[in-house]
């Protein structure tokens, strides 16, 4: 049986399996010249249609050469997780309008990325009174994502930390250790507070140095498995009533954190839409994953959007992963940039003890953890079902395609078990 063929659609390479026929062999066109002419005509029509789509909607930002995520197959058939990611990406994120000419990708100007996404939002909001538009239909959750990232802080300055000790720019992403990274950069910029206490505020902490940054200072970022990050955000922002009330980040709040209404001078508690759900881990998490796109909170948007990574991650000097090899990546970062960074990293993460012990960062060992950790890696099977895995892969497909992140084996196995 021949090997699966490679197909490229909108710049995304994936495997197309040879489908078996009744006798077990691969299907193939049969017949004489008339059938061959029909096949040729269909191919021309398909090629022309694909050209028309890519002419206006191709991303221009992803090619097979920078594909870091291997496409897994089972036998000759595409793995379900990869199939979900591919289909979702092609229907949604692949339609981001190229805008490098109008708004060049840059690590120092978040407004450029925001304006770039606004171009796509405006394109899909083009009025169509006659109902005959050639603009493709996109998933509703992608439409709301394009809408919400314009106002939810996705392009806020808080994504950018920097220091001169050593010279380093850092892209910080919600639910990828931001609390600890903030502490690290405050330690690195400690001299700023001694020289000018007023510049550091009440907490005497500044994660963006007041000193002049040298031109060409390197950039670094840490990424995280999107499914694990999604659960971590839920555990930190939504899991308990106190968490939901304290920060109002479990959005939409009218569903997960309804306010007390005032009617005729009397306080009336709004009805709870999650009654009998919020004490059931799998059901409550599934409900949140289904509803979250009604109002995308900045802690749950794809990592590829932060710092405009989907356009410029190739220019970063260091990319780490907050996974099992997190501690090794911290050491690699410390060795690469030096200065006071190794000491600051070790104070927050204790990576040297981990490496000396030979342990992996599985999320189970709390010996060296911070109080902010949610230990999401050890809780995935407690909260995830096959259906929430599918939904998470769909919503966050851009992270797997453009950032080269791999689907964890526990998620693939959960999908396999669901159909076995």
Short mmCIF file of C-alpha atoms in Angstrom, two decimals:
data_model
loop_
_atom_site.label_atom_id
_atom_site.label_comp_id
_atom_site.label_asym_id
_atom_site.label_seq_id
_atom_site.Cartn_x
_atom_site.Cartn_y
_atom_site.Cartn_z
CA UNK A 1 0.00 0.00 0.00
CA UNK A 2 1.49 3.40 -0.94
CA UNK A 3 2.63 5.86 1.68
CA UNK A 4 0.26 8.69 2.67
CA UNK A 5 0.58 11.77 0.51
CA UNK A 6 1.46 15.21 1.82
CA UNK A 7 -1.00 17.97 1.08
CA UNK A 8 -0.64 21.71 1.64
CA UNK A 9 -3.71 23.87 2.17
CA UNK A 10 -3.31 27.53 3.18
CA UNK A 11 0.33 26.81 4.07
CA UNK A 12 -0.48 23.99 6.54
CA UNK A 13 1.07 20.57 5.78
CA UNK A 14 -0.80 17.47 6.84
CA UNK A 15 -1.13 13.81 5.92
CA UNK A 16 -3.90 12.54 3.68
CA UNK A 17 -4.35 8.82 4.18
CA UNK A 18 -5.01 6.44 1.31
CA UNK A 19 -8.59 5.24 1.89
CA UNK A 20 -9.09 1.50 1.49
CA UNK A 21 -11.45 0.00 -1.09
CA UNK A 22 -13.65 -3.02 -0.57
CA UNK A 23 -10.80 -5.36 -1.49
CA UNK A 24 -8.38 -3.71 0.90
CA UNK A 25 -6.33 -1.82 -1.69
CA UNK A 26 -6.09 1.93 -2.05
CA UNK A 27 -8.85 3.65 -3.97
CA UNK A 28 -7.83 5.10 -7.32
CA UNK A 29 -9.56 6.59 -10.38
CA UNK A 30 -10.56 3.91 -12.86
CA UNK A 31 -11.90 3.98 -16.37
CA UNK A 32 -11.02 5.26 -19.80
CA UNK A 33 -10.27 8.65 -21.37
CA UNK A 34 -13.66 10.21 -20.42
CA UNK A 35 -13.03 9.51 -16.75
CA UNK A 36 -9.53 10.92 -17.01
CA UNK A 37 -10.93 14.10 -18.60
CA UNK A 38 -13.46 14.40 -15.78
CA UNK A 39 -10.75 13.96 -13.17
CA UNK A 40 -8.59 16.56 -14.93
CA UNK A 41 -11.50 19.01 -15.04
CA UNK A 42 -12.27 18.52 -11.34
CA UNK A 43 -8.60 19.04 -10.49
CA UNK A 44 -8.50 22.31 -12.45
CA UNK A 45 -11.68 23.50 -10.72
CA UNK A 46 -10.25 22.60 -7.30
CA UNK A 47 -6.93 24.32 -8.05
CA UNK A 48 -8.69 27.48 -9.25
CA UNK A 49 -10.94 27.56 -6.18
CA UNK A 50 -7.95 27.08 -3.86
CA UNK A 51 -6.08 29.85 -5.70
CA UNK A 52 -9.00 32.24 -5.26
CA UNK A 53 -9.09 31.54 -1.50
CA UNK A 54 -5.37 31.86 -0.94
CA UNK A 55 -5.26 35.01 -3.06
CA UNK A 56 -7.31 36.90 -0.48
CA UNK A 57 -7.14 34.88 2.70
CA UNK A 58 -3.88 32.96 2.92
CA UNK A 59 -1.96 33.76 6.07
CA UNK A 60 1.42 34.10 4.43
CA UNK A 61 2.96 33.27 7.81
CA UNK A 62 3.22 29.50 7.99
CA UNK A 63 5.18 27.22 5.68
CA UNK A 64 6.15 23.55 5.93
CA UNK A 65 9.74 24.58 6.58
CA UNK A 66 8.90 25.96 10.04
CA UNK A 67 6.53 23.20 11.05
CA UNK A 68 7.84 22.00 14.41
CA UNK A 69 4.83 19.87 15.32
CA UNK A 70 5.05 16.36 13.86
CA UNK A 71 1.80 15.05 12.39
CA UNK A 72 0.99 11.75 14.07
CA UNK A 73 -0.83 9.01 12.20
CA UNK A 74 -2.37 5.73 13.25
CA UNK A 75 -1.51 3.27 10.54
CA UNK A 76 -2.31 5.26 7.42
CA UNK A 77 -5.02 7.37 8.99
CA UNK A 78 -4.60 10.83 10.47
CA UNK A 79 -4.62 10.93 14.25
CA UNK A 80 -7.88 12.45 15.56
CA UNK A 81 -6.14 15.20 17.53
CA UNK A 82 -4.24 16.34 14.44
CA UNK A 83 -7.39 16.16 12.34
CA UNK A 84 -9.25 18.42 14.79
CA UNK A 85 -6.37 20.91 14.82
CA UNK A 86 -6.06 20.93 11.02
CA UNK A 87 -9.78 21.37 10.34
CA UNK A 88 -10.18 24.06 12.98
CA UNK A 89 -7.14 25.99 11.81
CA UNK A 90 -8.22 25.91 8.16
CA UNK A 91 -11.70 27.22 9.03
CA UNK A 92 -10.54 29.96 11.39
CA UNK A 93 -6.98 31.15 12.00
CA UNK A 94 -5.84 30.43 8.45
CA UNK A 95 -8.09 33.32 7.40
CA UNK A 96 -6.14 35.96 9.32
CA UNK A 97 -5.45 38.65 6.73
CA UNK A 98 -1.75 39.25 5.98
CA UNK A 99 -0.83 42.75 7.07
CA UNK A 100 2.96 42.92 7.32
CA UNK A 101 3.07 45.68 4.71
CA UNK A 102 0.63 47.90 6.61
CA UNK A 103 1.51 46.86 10.17
CA UNK A 104 4.98 45.26 10.26
CA UNK A 105 5.54 42.53 12.82
CA UNK A 106 7.59 43.98 15.66
CA UNK A 107 8.42 42.86 19.19
CA UNK A 108 8.31 46.39 20.59
CA UNK A 109 5.01 47.75 19.31
CA UNK A 110 1.91 45.82 20.47
CA UNK A 111 -0.38 48.28 18.69
CA UNK A 112 0.89 46.89 15.39
CA UNK A 113 -0.43 43.42 16.22
CA UNK A 114 -3.73 44.87 17.42
CA UNK A 115 -4.19 46.86 14.23
CA UNK A 116 -3.32 43.78 12.21
CA UNK A 117 -6.06 41.72 13.85
CA UNK A 118 -8.47 44.65 13.45
CA UNK A 119 -7.96 44.36 9.72
CA UNK A 120 -9.21 40.76 9.83
CA UNK A 121 -12.11 41.71 12.11
CA UNK A 122 -13.18 44.50 9.74
CA UNK A 123 -12.93 42.14 6.78
CA UNK A 124 -15.36 39.66 8.29
CA UNK A 125 -17.67 42.45 9.45
CA UNK A 126 -18.05 43.83 5.93
CA UNK A 127 -21.76 44.59 5.33
CA UNK A 128 -23.45 42.19 2.95
CA UNK A 129 -26.98 43.47 2.25
CA UNK A 130 -27.43 41.34 -0.86
CA UNK A 131 -26.43 38.09 0.80
CA UNK A 132 -24.11 37.14 -2.06
CA UNK A 133 -20.74 37.84 -0.44
CA UNK A 134 -17.71 35.72 -1.29
CA UNK A 135 -16.39 36.22 2.26
CA UNK A 136 -16.17 32.74 3.80
CA UNK A 137 -18.12 31.77 6.88
CA UNK A 138 -15.96 31.44 10.00
CA UNK A 139 -16.76 29.71 13.34
CA UNK A 140 -18.67 31.89 15.79
CA UNK A 141 -15.97 31.48 18.44
CA UNK A 142 -13.33 32.87 16.05
CA UNK A 143 -15.55 35.87 15.31
CA UNK A 144 -15.88 36.63 19.04
CA UNK A 145 -12.13 36.14 19.56
CA UNK A 146 -11.37 38.73 16.88
CA UNK A 147 -13.83 41.04 18.62
CA UNK A 148 -12.68 40.56 22.21
CA UNK A 149 -8.91 40.80 21.75
CA UNK A 150 -9.39 44.42 20.70
CA UNK A 151 -10.53 45.37 24.22
CA UNK A 152 -9.61 42.64 26.74
CA UNK A 153 -5.95 43.53 27.29
CA UNK A 154 -4.54 40.96 24.88
CA UNK A 155 -2.18 43.63 23.52
CA UNK A 156 -1.47 45.32 26.83
CA UNK A 157 2.00 46.44 27.86
CA UNK A 158 2.00 43.93 30.73
CA UNK A 159 3.09 41.26 28.22
CA UNK A 160 6.52 42.90 27.98
CA UNK A 161 9.05 42.69 30.83
CA UNK A 162 12.62 43.91 30.42
CA UNK A 163 15.84 44.42 32.35
CA UNK A 164 19.47 45.39 31.86
CA UNK A 165 20.72 42.82 34.41
CA UNK A 166 21.37 41.12 31.96
CA UNK A 167 19.94 42.93 28.91
CA UNK A 168 16.81 40.92 28.18
CA UNK A 169 13.28 41.40 26.83
CA UNK A 170 10.69 38.86 27.90
CA UNK A 171 7.23 38.10 26.55
CA UNK A 172 5.03 36.98 29.43
CA UNK A 173 1.80 35.10 28.75
CA UNK A 174 -1.12 34.67 31.14
CA UNK A 175 -1.07 31.26 32.89
CA UNK A 176 2.52 30.58 31.84
CA UNK A 177 4.08 31.52 35.17
CA UNK A 178 3.44 35.27 34.91
CA UNK A 179 3.29 35.79 38.69
CA UNK A 180 6.76 34.31 39.14
CA UNK A 181 8.21 36.03 36.07
CA UNK A 182 7.05 39.34 37.50
CA UNK A 183 8.93 38.60 40.73
CA UNK A 184 12.03 37.61 38.76
CA UNK A 185 12.16 40.85 36.83
CA UNK A 186 11.50 42.85 39.99
CA UNK A 187 14.60 41.22 41.50
CA UNK A 188 16.63 41.94 38.40
CA UNK A 189 15.50 45.60 38.46
CA UNK A 190 15.98 46.02 42.20
CA UNK A 191 18.53 48.84 41.69
CA UNK A 192 15.85 50.94 39.99
CA UNK A 193 13.88 51.09 43.23
CA UNK A 194 16.92 52.11 45.27
CA UNK A 195 17.69 54.96 42.89
CA UNK A 196 14.07 56.12 42.53
CA UNK A 197 11.62 54.59 45.07
CA UNK A 198 8.68 56.54 43.61
CA UNK A 199 9.12 54.81 40.25
CA UNK A 200 8.46 51.43 41.88
CA UNK A 201 5.13 52.16 43.55
CA UNK A 202 3.91 50.81 46.88
CA UNK A 203 5.18 47.29 46.23
CA UNK A 204 8.65 48.60 45.41
CA UNK A 205 8.71 46.38 42.36
CA UNK A 206 9.30 47.24 38.73
CA UNK A 207 9.35 44.56 36.04
CA UNK A 208 10.14 47.11 33.29
CA UNK A 209 13.45 48.77 34.05
CA UNK A 210 13.63 52.55 34.09
CA UNK A 211 17.15 52.35 32.66
CA UNK A 212 17.96 52.69 28.98
CA UNK A 213 17.73 49.31 27.27
CA UNK A 214 20.61 48.56 24.88
CA UNK A 215 19.64 48.36 21.24
CA UNK A 216 19.23 44.82 19.99
CA UNK A 217 18.70 43.27 23.47
CA UNK A 218 17.62 39.63 23.04
CA UNK A 219 14.06 38.36 23.39
CA UNK A 220 12.84 35.28 25.28
CA UNK A 221 9.50 33.57 25.89
CA UNK A 222 8.15 30.46 27.59
CA UNK A 223 5.23 28.54 26.10
CA UNK A 224 2.98 25.93 27.66
CA UNK A 225 0.84 23.06 26.46
CA UNK A 226 -2.45 24.80 25.47
CA UNK A 227 -4.70 22.16 27.07
CA UNK A 228 -2.80 22.28 30.36
CA UNK A 229 -2.82 26.08 30.28
CA UNK A 230 -6.58 26.11 29.66
CA UNK A 231 -7.15 23.97 32.75
CA UNK A 232 -4.72 26.04 34.81
CA UNK A 233 -6.67 29.17 33.95
CA UNK A 234 -9.92 27.51 34.96
CA UNK A 235 -8.50 26.32 38.28
CA UNK A 236 -7.09 29.76 39.06
CA UNK A 237 -9.98 31.93 37.85
CA UNK A 238 -13.16 29.85 37.94
CA UNK A 239 -13.06 26.77 40.13
CA UNK A 240 -14.35 28.30 43.39
CA UNK A 241 -16.91 31.07 44.06
CA UNK A 242 -14.24 33.10 45.87
CA UNK A 243 -11.97 33.03 42.81
CA UNK A 244 -14.81 34.08 40.54
CA UNK A 245 -15.85 37.01 42.76
CA UNK A 246 -12.33 38.21 43.57
CA UNK A 247 -11.05 38.86 40.04
CA UNK A 248 -14.07 38.66 37.70
CA UNK A 249 -11.88 36.85 35.16
CA UNK A 250 -14.20 33.84 34.82
CA UNK A 251 -16.09 35.31 31.91
CA UNK A 252 -18.80 35.73 30.85
CA UNK A 253 -19.53 36.88 34.40
CA UNK A 254 -23.30 36.89 33.95
CA UNK A 255 -23.03 33.10 33.63
CA UNK A 256 -20.30 32.21 36.11
CA UNK A 257 -20.39 35.10 38.56
CA UNK A 258 -23.81 36.81 38.46
CA UNK A 259 -24.01 40.07 40.37
CA UNK A 260 -26.60 40.95 42.98
CA UNK A 261 -29.35 42.95 41.30
CA UNK A 262 -31.05 45.91 42.95
CA UNK A 263 -34.79 46.23 42.40
CA UNK A 264 -36.93 48.81 44.23
CA UNK A 265 -34.16 49.33 46.73
CA UNK A 266 -33.90 45.61 47.51
CA UNK A 267 -30.95 43.40 46.77
CA UNK A 268 -31.98 40.33 44.80
CA UNK A 269 -29.44 37.67 43.97
CA UNK A 270 -29.37 36.91 40.26
CA UNK A 271 -30.26 33.31 39.44
CA UNK A 272 -27.33 30.92 39.21
CA UNK A 273 -26.89 29.34 35.79
CA UNK A 274 -24.30 26.88 37.08
CA UNK A 275 -26.28 25.43 39.98
CA UNK A 276 -25.60 21.68 40.35
CA UNK A 277 -22.60 22.06 38.02
CA UNK A 278 -20.00 23.96 40.04
CA UNK A 279 -19.46 21.04 42.43
CA UNK A 280 -18.81 18.55 39.63
CA UNK A 281 -15.32 18.90 38.19
CA UNK A 282 -15.71 17.42 34.71
CA UNK A 283 -19.14 18.89 34.05
CA UNK A 284 -18.24 22.36 35.31
CA UNK A 285 -15.02 22.50 33.30
CA UNK A 286 -16.85 21.27 30.18
CA UNK A 287 -19.49 23.97 30.65
CA UNK A 288 -16.81 26.63 30.93
CA UNK A 289 -14.93 25.49 27.84
CA UNK A 290 -18.17 25.52 25.84
CA UNK A 291 -19.22 28.99 26.99
CA UNK A 292 -15.91 30.90 27.31
CA UNK A 293 -15.90 32.16 23.68
CA UNK A 294 -18.98 34.28 24.43
CA UNK A 295 -16.52 36.58 26.20
CA UNK A 296 -12.85 35.72 25.71
CA UNK A 297 -10.84 36.56 28.81
CA UNK A 298 -7.19 37.50 28.23
CA UNK A 299 -6.00 34.54 30.38
CA UNK A 300 -7.55 32.08 27.91
CA UNK A 301 -6.73 33.53 24.49
CA UNK A 302 -4.25 31.54 22.38
CA UNK A 303 -0.59 32.07 23.24
CA UNK A 304 0.14 32.83 19.59
CA UNK A 305 -1.69 36.15 19.94
CA UNK A 306 0.36 37.36 22.93
CA UNK A 307 3.25 39.60 21.85
CA UNK A 308 2.18 38.97 18.24
CA UNK A 309 3.97 35.61 18.48
CA UNK A 310 2.13 34.14 15.51
CA UNK A 311 4.04 36.59 13.32
CA UNK A 312 7.40 37.05 15.03
CA UNK A 313 8.32 34.04 17.18
CA UNK A 314 10.97 33.21 14.58
CA UNK A 315 12.92 36.29 15.65
CA UNK A 316 13.14 35.24 19.33
CA UNK A 317 16.55 34.35 20.75
CA UNK A 318 15.17 31.88 23.28
CA UNK A 319 11.96 29.82 23.39
CA UNK A 320 11.35 27.59 26.40
CA UNK A 321 8.53 25.23 27.33
CA UNK A 322 6.78 25.06 30.69
CA UNK A 323 6.43 21.29 30.50
CA UNK A 324 8.29 18.26 31.83
CA UNK A 325 11.62 19.78 30.81
CA UNK A 326 10.80 23.18 32.28
CA UNK A 327 13.67 23.06 34.78
CA UNK A 328 16.17 22.12 32.08
CA UNK A 329 14.91 24.98 29.94
CA UNK A 330 15.36 27.36 32.87
CA UNK A 331 18.97 26.23 33.18
CA UNK A 332 19.44 26.68 29.44
CA UNK A 333 18.05 30.20 29.72
CA UNK A 334 20.28 31.00 32.71
CA UNK A 335 23.38 29.78 30.85
CA UNK A 336 22.49 31.64 27.67
CA UNK A 337 21.94 35.08 29.23
CA UNK A 338 23.97 34.93 32.46
CA UNK A 339 24.34 37.98 34.70
CA UNK A 340 22.01 37.93 37.70
CA UNK A 341 19.43 35.81 35.87
CA UNK A 342 20.53 32.36 37.19
CA UNK A 343 20.16 33.46 40.81
CA UNK A 344 16.80 35.14 40.18
CA UNK A 345 15.45 32.08 38.34
CA UNK A 346 16.59 29.72 41.05
CA UNK A 347 15.02 31.86 43.79
CA UNK A 348 11.61 31.64 42.13
CA UNK A 349 11.63 28.17 40.62
CA UNK A 350 14.32 26.23 42.51
CA UNK A 351 15.43 24.68 39.24
CA UNK A 352 18.87 23.71 40.54
CA UNK A 353 17.40 21.38 43.19
CA UNK A 354 15.18 19.78 40.58
CA UNK A 355 18.06 19.17 38.22
CA UNK A 356 20.25 17.78 41.00
CA UNK A 357 17.46 15.36 41.94
CA UNK A 358 16.94 14.26 38.34
CA UNK A 359 13.18 14.79 38.60
CA UNK A 360 10.75 15.91 35.91
CA UNK A 361 8.27 18.75 36.28
CA UNK A 362 5.08 16.69 36.41
CA UNK A 363 3.12 19.08 38.60
CA UNK A 364 2.81 16.47 41.38
CA UNK A 365 5.82 17.38 43.50
CA UNK A 366 5.05 20.40 45.69
CA UNK A 367 8.45 20.58 47.37
CA UNK A 368 9.71 23.44 45.23
CA UNK A 369 6.42 24.92 44.06
CA UNK A 370 5.15 28.43 44.64
CA UNK A 371 1.87 29.25 46.35
CA UNK A 372 0.42 30.41 43.04
CA UNK A 373 0.82 27.08 41.24
CA UNK A 374 -2.35 25.23 40.21
CA UNK A 375 -0.60 21.86 39.59
CA UNK A 376 -2.61 21.46 36.40
CA UNK A 377 -0.46 18.63 34.92
CA UNK A 378 -1.53 16.17 37.61
CA UNK A 379 -5.22 17.13 37.36
CA UNK A 380 -5.91 16.75 33.65
CA UNK A 381 -7.67 13.40 34.00
CA UNK A 382 -9.78 14.70 36.87
CA UNK A 383 -11.22 17.55 34.81
CA UNK A 384 -10.86 16.66 31.14
CA UNK A 385 -13.11 14.40 29.08
CA UNK A 386 -12.61 13.44 25.45
CA UNK A 387 -15.14 16.09 24.48
CA UNK A 388 -13.38 18.92 26.32
CA UNK A 389 -10.09 17.79 24.75
CA UNK A 390 -11.71 18.11 21.31
CA UNK A 391 -13.10 21.54 22.12
CA UNK A 392 -9.80 22.77 23.55
CA UNK A 393 -7.86 21.60 20.48
CA UNK A 394 -10.38 23.37 18.27
CA UNK A 395 -10.25 26.71 20.11
CA UNK A 396 -6.45 26.74 20.45
CA UNK A 397 -5.40 25.13 17.17
CA UNK A 398 -3.24 28.12 16.22
CA UNK A 399 -0.86 27.36 19.09
CA UNK A 400 -0.20 23.86 17.79
CA UNK A 401 0.15 24.94 14.16
CA UNK A 402 2.16 28.15 14.39
CA UNK A 403 4.07 27.71 17.65
CA UNK A 404 5.02 24.09 16.97
CA UNK A 405 3.57 22.76 20.23
CA UNK A 406 2.79 19.05 20.48
CA UNK A 407 -0.45 17.49 21.66
CA UNK A 408 0.30 15.63 24.92
CA UNK A 409 0.03 11.86 24.87
CA UNK A 410 -2.59 11.80 27.63
CA UNK A 411 -4.91 13.82 25.37
CA UNK A 412 -4.33 11.57 22.35
CA UNK A 413 -4.98 8.52 24.51
CA UNK A 414 -8.19 10.02 25.89
CA UNK A 415 -9.46 10.46 22.34
CA UNK A 416 -8.45 6.93 21.36
CA UNK A 417 -10.19 5.47 24.41
CA UNK A 418 -13.38 7.38 23.57
CA UNK A 419 -13.78 5.62 20.21
CA UNK A 420 -12.42 2.19 21.10
#
